Structures are given as structure tokens and as C-alpha cells.
PDB file of C-alpha atoms in Angstrom:
ATOM      1  CA  MET A   1     147.557 -31.511  16.702  1.00 60.00           C
ATOM      2  CA  GLU A   2     148.585 -28.147  18.189  1.00 75.00           C
ATOM      3  CA  ASP A   3     149.280 -27.866  21.890  1.00 86.00           C
ATOM      4  CA  CYS A   4     148.566 -24.154  22.435  1.00 94.00           C
ATOM      5  CA  ILE A   5     146.285 -23.091  25.271  1.00 97.00           C
ATOM      6  CA  PHE A   6     143.486 -22.079  22.872  1.00 97.00           C
ATOM      7  CA  CYS A   7     143.624 -25.461  21.115  1.00 97.00           C
ATOM      8  CA  LYS A   8     143.286 -27.074  24.552  1.00 97.00           C
ATOM      9  CA  ILE A   9     140.225 -24.901  25.196  1.00 97.00           C
ATOM     10  CA  VAL A  10     138.769 -25.983  21.834  1.00 97.00           C
ATOM     11  CA  ARG A  11     139.283 -29.643  22.876  1.00 96.00           C
ATOM     12  CA  ASN A  12     137.742 -29.010  26.333  1.00 96.00           C
ATOM     13  CA  GLU A  13     141.030 -29.911  28.020  1.00 96.00           C
ATOM     14  CA  ILE A  14     140.943 -26.531  29.781  1.00 95.00           C
ATOM     15  CA  PRO A  15     137.663 -25.149  31.110  1.00 95.00           C
ATOM     16  CA  SER A  16     136.278 -21.937  29.665  1.00 96.00           C
ATOM     17  CA  GLN A  17     133.134 -19.850  29.780  1.00 97.00           C
ATOM     18  CA  ARG A  18     131.902 -20.265  26.221  1.00 97.00           C
ATOM     19  CA  ILE A  19     129.436 -17.713  24.927  1.00 96.00           C
ATOM     20  CA  TYR A  20     129.203 -18.811  21.281  1.00 97.00           C
ATOM     21  CA  GLU A  21     130.379 -21.758  19.254  1.00 96.00           C
ATOM     22  CA  ASP A  22     129.786 -23.456  15.969  1.00 97.00           C
ATOM     23  CA  ASP A  23     131.681 -26.132  14.061  1.00 97.00           C
ATOM     24  CA  ARG A  24     134.526 -23.742  13.056  1.00 98.00           C
ATOM     25  CA  TYR A  25     134.633 -20.908  15.631  1.00 98.00           C
ATOM     26  CA  LEU A  26     134.522 -20.382  19.371  1.00 98.00           C
ATOM     27  CA  VAL A  27     134.007 -17.336  21.598  1.00 97.00           C
ATOM     28  CA  PHE A  28     134.859 -17.493  25.288  1.00 97.00           C
ATOM     29  CA  LEU A  29     135.420 -15.010  28.099  1.00 97.00           C
ATOM     30  CA  ASP A  30     138.989 -13.809  28.645  1.00 97.00           C
ATOM     31  CA  ILE A  31     140.355 -14.891  32.051  1.00 95.00           C
ATOM     32  CA  SER A  32     142.140 -11.535  32.426  1.00 94.00           C
ATOM     33  CA  PRO A  33     139.618  -9.049  31.029  1.00 95.00           C
ATOM     34  CA  VAL A  34     140.012  -5.343  30.372  1.00 95.00           C
ATOM     35  CA  ASN A  35     136.353  -5.100  31.444  1.00 96.00           C
ATOM     36  CA  VAL A  36     133.775  -7.692  32.473  1.00 96.00           C
ATOM     37  CA  GLY A  37     132.493  -9.356  29.296  1.00 97.00           C
ATOM     38  CA  HIS A  38     135.836  -9.147  27.426  1.00 96.00           C
ATOM     39  CA  ALA A  39     135.778 -12.172  25.121  1.00 97.00           C
ATOM     40  CA  LEU A  40     138.122 -13.927  22.714  1.00 97.00           C
ATOM     41  CA  LEU A  41     136.959 -15.093  19.294  1.00 98.00           C
ATOM     42  CA  ILE A  42     139.041 -17.847  17.700  1.00 98.00           C
ATOM     43  CA  PRO A  43     138.872 -20.277  14.819  1.00 98.00           C
ATOM     44  CA  ARG A  44     138.886 -23.862  16.085  1.00 97.00           C
ATOM     45  CA  GLN A  45     141.580 -24.610  13.498  1.00 97.00           C
ATOM     46  CA  HIS A  46     145.015 -23.479  14.675  1.00 97.00           C
ATOM     47  CA  TYR A  47     146.599 -20.566  12.801  1.00 97.00           C
ATOM     48  CA  ALA A  48     149.490 -18.886  14.595  1.00 97.00           C
ATOM     49  CA  ASP A  49     148.792 -15.333  13.453  1.00 97.00           C
ATOM     50  CA  VAL A  50     146.979 -13.140  10.949  1.00 98.00           C
ATOM     51  CA  ASP A  51     149.600 -13.751   8.258  1.00 97.00           C
ATOM     52  CA  SER A  52     149.059 -17.523   8.335  1.00 97.00           C
ATOM     53  CA  THR A  53     145.260 -17.331   8.508  1.00 98.00           C
ATOM     54  CA  PRO A  54     143.330 -17.757   5.246  1.00 98.00           C
ATOM     55  CA  PRO A  55     141.429 -14.603   4.181  1.00 98.00           C
ATOM     56  CA  GLU A  56     138.076 -16.395   4.297  1.00 98.00           C
ATOM     57  CA  VAL A  57     138.685 -17.341   7.955  1.00 98.00           C
ATOM     58  CA  LEU A  58     139.551 -13.738   8.835  1.00 98.00           C
ATOM     59  CA  ALA A  59     136.424 -12.554   7.021  1.00 98.00           C
ATOM     60  CA  HIS A  60     134.247 -14.980   8.974  1.00 98.00           C
ATOM     61  CA  LEU A  61     135.847 -13.888  12.256  1.00 98.00           C
ATOM     62  CA  ALA A  62     134.715 -10.337  11.416  1.00 97.00           C
ATOM     63  CA  LYS A  63     131.205 -11.569  10.647  1.00 97.00           C
ATOM     64  CA  ILE A  64     130.947 -13.359  13.999  1.00 98.00           C
ATOM     65  CA  ALA A  65     132.419 -10.363  15.850  1.00 98.00           C
ATOM     66  CA  GLN A  66     129.720  -8.161  14.326  1.00 97.00           C
ATOM     67  CA  LYS A  67     127.115 -10.470  15.888  1.00 97.00           C
ATOM     68  CA  ILE A  68     128.737 -11.136  19.278  1.00 97.00           C
ATOM     69  CA  ALA A  69     130.126  -7.699  20.234  1.00 97.00           C
ATOM     70  CA  PRO A  70     126.712  -5.960  20.366  1.00 97.00           C
ATOM     71  CA  ALA A  71     125.404  -8.832  22.515  1.00 97.00           C
ATOM     72  CA  ILE A  72     128.297  -8.289  24.934  1.00 97.00           C
ATOM     73  CA  VAL A  73     127.473  -4.559  25.034  1.00 96.00           C
ATOM     74  CA  GLY A  74     123.823  -5.324  25.757  1.00 96.00           C
ATOM     75  CA  ALA A  75     124.656  -7.836  28.470  1.00 97.00           C
ATOM     76  CA  THR A  76     127.197  -5.616  30.241  1.00 97.00           C
ATOM     77  CA  GLY A  77     125.576  -2.221  29.763  1.00 96.00           C
ATOM     78  CA  ALA A  78     128.730  -1.002  28.011  1.00 97.00           C
ATOM     79  CA  GLU A  79     128.665   2.155  25.921  1.00 96.00           C
ATOM     80  CA  ALA A  80     130.819   0.846  23.065  1.00 97.00           C
ATOM     81  CA  TYR A  81     133.329  -1.864  22.215  1.00 97.00           C
ATOM     82  CA  ASN A  82     136.745  -2.490  20.726  1.00 96.00           C
ATOM     83  CA  ILE A  83     137.547  -5.293  18.318  1.00 97.00           C
ATOM     84  CA  THR A  84     141.294  -5.849  18.269  1.00 96.00           C
ATOM     85  CA  ILE A  85     143.861  -8.290  16.956  1.00 97.00           C
ATOM     86  CA  ASN A  86     147.368  -8.302  18.383  1.00 96.00           C
ATOM     87  CA  ASN A  87     149.552  -9.827  15.674  1.00 97.00           C
ATOM     88  CA  GLY A  88     152.990 -10.922  16.880  1.00 95.00           C
ATOM     89  CA  ALA A  89     154.695 -10.690  20.256  1.00 95.00           C
ATOM     90  CA  ALA A  90     155.806  -7.067  19.800  1.00 94.00           C
ATOM     91  CA  ALA A  91     152.131  -6.149  19.225  1.00 94.00           C
ATOM     92  CA  GLY A  92     151.054  -7.876  22.419  1.00 93.00           C
ATOM     93  CA  GLN A  93     150.006 -11.279  21.047  1.00 96.00           C
ATOM     94  CA  MET A  94     150.439 -13.576  24.050  1.00 95.00           C
ATOM     95  CA  VAL A  95     148.994 -16.770  22.544  1.00 97.00           C
ATOM     96  CA  SER A  96     150.156 -17.920  19.111  1.00 96.00           C
ATOM     97  CA  HIS A  97     146.654 -18.747  17.889  1.00 98.00           C
ATOM     98  CA  VAL A  98     144.948 -16.008  15.898  1.00 98.00           C
ATOM     99  CA  HIS A  99     142.203 -14.364  17.959  1.00 98.00           C
ATOM    100  CA  LEU A 100     140.076 -11.262  18.162  1.00 98.00           C
ATOM    101  CA  HIS A 101     139.479  -9.435  21.419  1.00 98.00           C
ATOM    102  CA  LEU A 102     135.894  -8.240  21.864  1.00 97.00           C
ATOM    103  CA  ILE A 103     136.168  -5.653  24.625  1.00 97.00           C
ATOM    104  CA  PRO A 104     133.147  -3.851  26.090  1.00 96.00           C
ATOM    105  CA  ARG A 105     134.041  -0.233  26.826  1.00 96.00           C
ATOM    106  CA  PHE A 106     132.848   2.413  29.238  1.00 96.00           C
ATOM    107  CA  GLU A 107     133.596   6.143  29.081  1.00 93.00           C
ATOM    108  CA  ASP A 108     135.842   6.182  32.176  1.00 91.00           C
ATOM    109  CA  ASP A 109     137.124   2.589  32.324  1.00 93.00           C
ATOM    110  CA  GLY A 110     140.785   3.666  32.367  1.00 90.00           C
ATOM    111  CA  PHE A 111     141.840   1.541  29.389  1.00 90.00           C
ATOM    112  CA  HIS A 112     143.879   3.568  26.898  1.00 84.00           C
ATOM    113  CA  ALA A 113     144.644   1.561  23.778  1.00 76.00           C
ATOM    114  CA  TRP A 114     146.242   4.464  21.912  1.00 74.00           C
ATOM    115  CA  HIS A 115     148.380   5.905  24.684  1.00 78.00           C
ATOM    116  CA  GLY A 116     151.870   7.032  23.695  1.00 79.00           C
ATOM    117  CA  ARG A 117     151.306   8.059  20.077  1.00 81.00           C
ATOM    118  CA  LYS A 118     154.345   9.385  18.224  1.00 86.00           C
ATOM    119  CA  PRO A 119     154.035  12.082  15.542  1.00 88.00           C
ATOM    120  CA  TYR A 120     155.945  11.804  12.265  1.00 92.00           C
ATOM    121  CA  GLY A 121     159.066  13.884  11.774  1.00 92.00           C
ATOM    122  CA  GLU A 122     159.448  16.284   8.854  1.00 94.00           C
ATOM    123  CA  GLY A 123     158.994  14.315   5.596  1.00 93.00           C
ATOM    124  CA  GLU A 124     158.781  10.992   7.430  1.00 91.00           C
ATOM    125  CA  MET A 125     155.100  10.376   6.669  1.00 89.00           C
ATOM    126  CA  ALA A 126     155.534  10.674   2.890  1.00 91.00           C
ATOM    127  CA  ALA A 127     158.729   8.588   2.941  1.00 92.00           C
ATOM    128  CA  THR A 128     157.016   5.876   4.961  1.00 92.00           C
ATOM    129  CA  ALA A 129     154.033   5.803   2.591  1.00 90.00           C
ATOM    130  CA  GLU A 130     156.408   5.357  -0.363  1.00 93.00           C
ATOM    131  CA  LYS A 131     158.268   2.491   1.356  1.00 91.00           C
ATOM    132  CA  ILE A 132     154.989   0.723   2.069  1.00 91.00           C
ATOM    133  CA  LYS A 133     153.815   1.149  -1.551  1.00 93.00           C
ATOM    134  CA  GLU A 134     157.149  -0.233  -2.794  1.00 92.00           C
ATOM    135  CA  GLU A 135     156.750  -3.236  -0.493  1.00 93.00           C
ATOM    136  CA  LEU A 136     153.218  -3.814  -1.797  1.00 89.00           C
ATOM    137  CA  ASP A 137     154.544  -3.769  -5.367  1.00 92.00           C
ATOM    138  CA  ARG A 138     157.092  -6.475  -4.438  1.00 89.00           C
ATOM    139  CA  ASN A 139     154.403  -8.803  -3.111  1.00 76.00           C
TER     140      ASN A 139
END
């Protein structure tokens, strides 16, 4: 049995504010939210990251997110929402248990997810696309 913090939440070993649960999935409020109502959607089964999560589990996470995120918007009076997955430490994944962030958003909330964008250099975009296609062909 996994010992990650989310698995402990699933087992009720750590308290959480649950807003949705069924036999395979759980949604609870993030203890360090971007905005009030920021929730985390997880499978009860432990999968470390997107790459190790079966496609059908990822698909069902999306289905639940489509139901829960609008409810969060309605409850918080938000104007929109983000659904994000941070996959791997370099991408900001802090808990090695696959999870979706459901983040209610407001026009001037100060959160800038796409800050610091970097344009491609001359010819770099086409070269990168080719490398990715070659990698896809290998897999």
C-alpha cells in the first residue's frame, strides 16, 4: 500500500475537505489554494504520474472534472476555471500521485500560469516538430 499524502487522505488518515467521492475517485479542497475553491481530483488507486496512469483512468478524471469544475465556479462566483496536471517535479508536481487541479479563476486574481513564455528561434519550431514526430514513430 502506498504511503503518499494523497493515499493517506484516501484512507482517512489525514483529514480533508471532500467535495466529491465515489468508489474510484476523490475530490478535495487544496490546503494551499490559488483561489478559494481550488480542488484536487485524484484516483483512489495510486499512480505516480500521467505516464503510469491507464488511459481509461485519465479519461474518467476528465469526465469528473467536467462535472465538478462548473460546480466550483457556481459556488465561488468565479468567472472561469483552469484544469491542470503537473506531470513530474520539473513541471511542478509536488505529490507523486496523479492529480488534476480544478482552479476557480477571477479576472484580476494575480495568478499567471503562462508567465515567462519563450519564443522559438529561427527554424527551431519546425525542427522541434520533426523531433517529436520521430519520437512518436519510435513508440
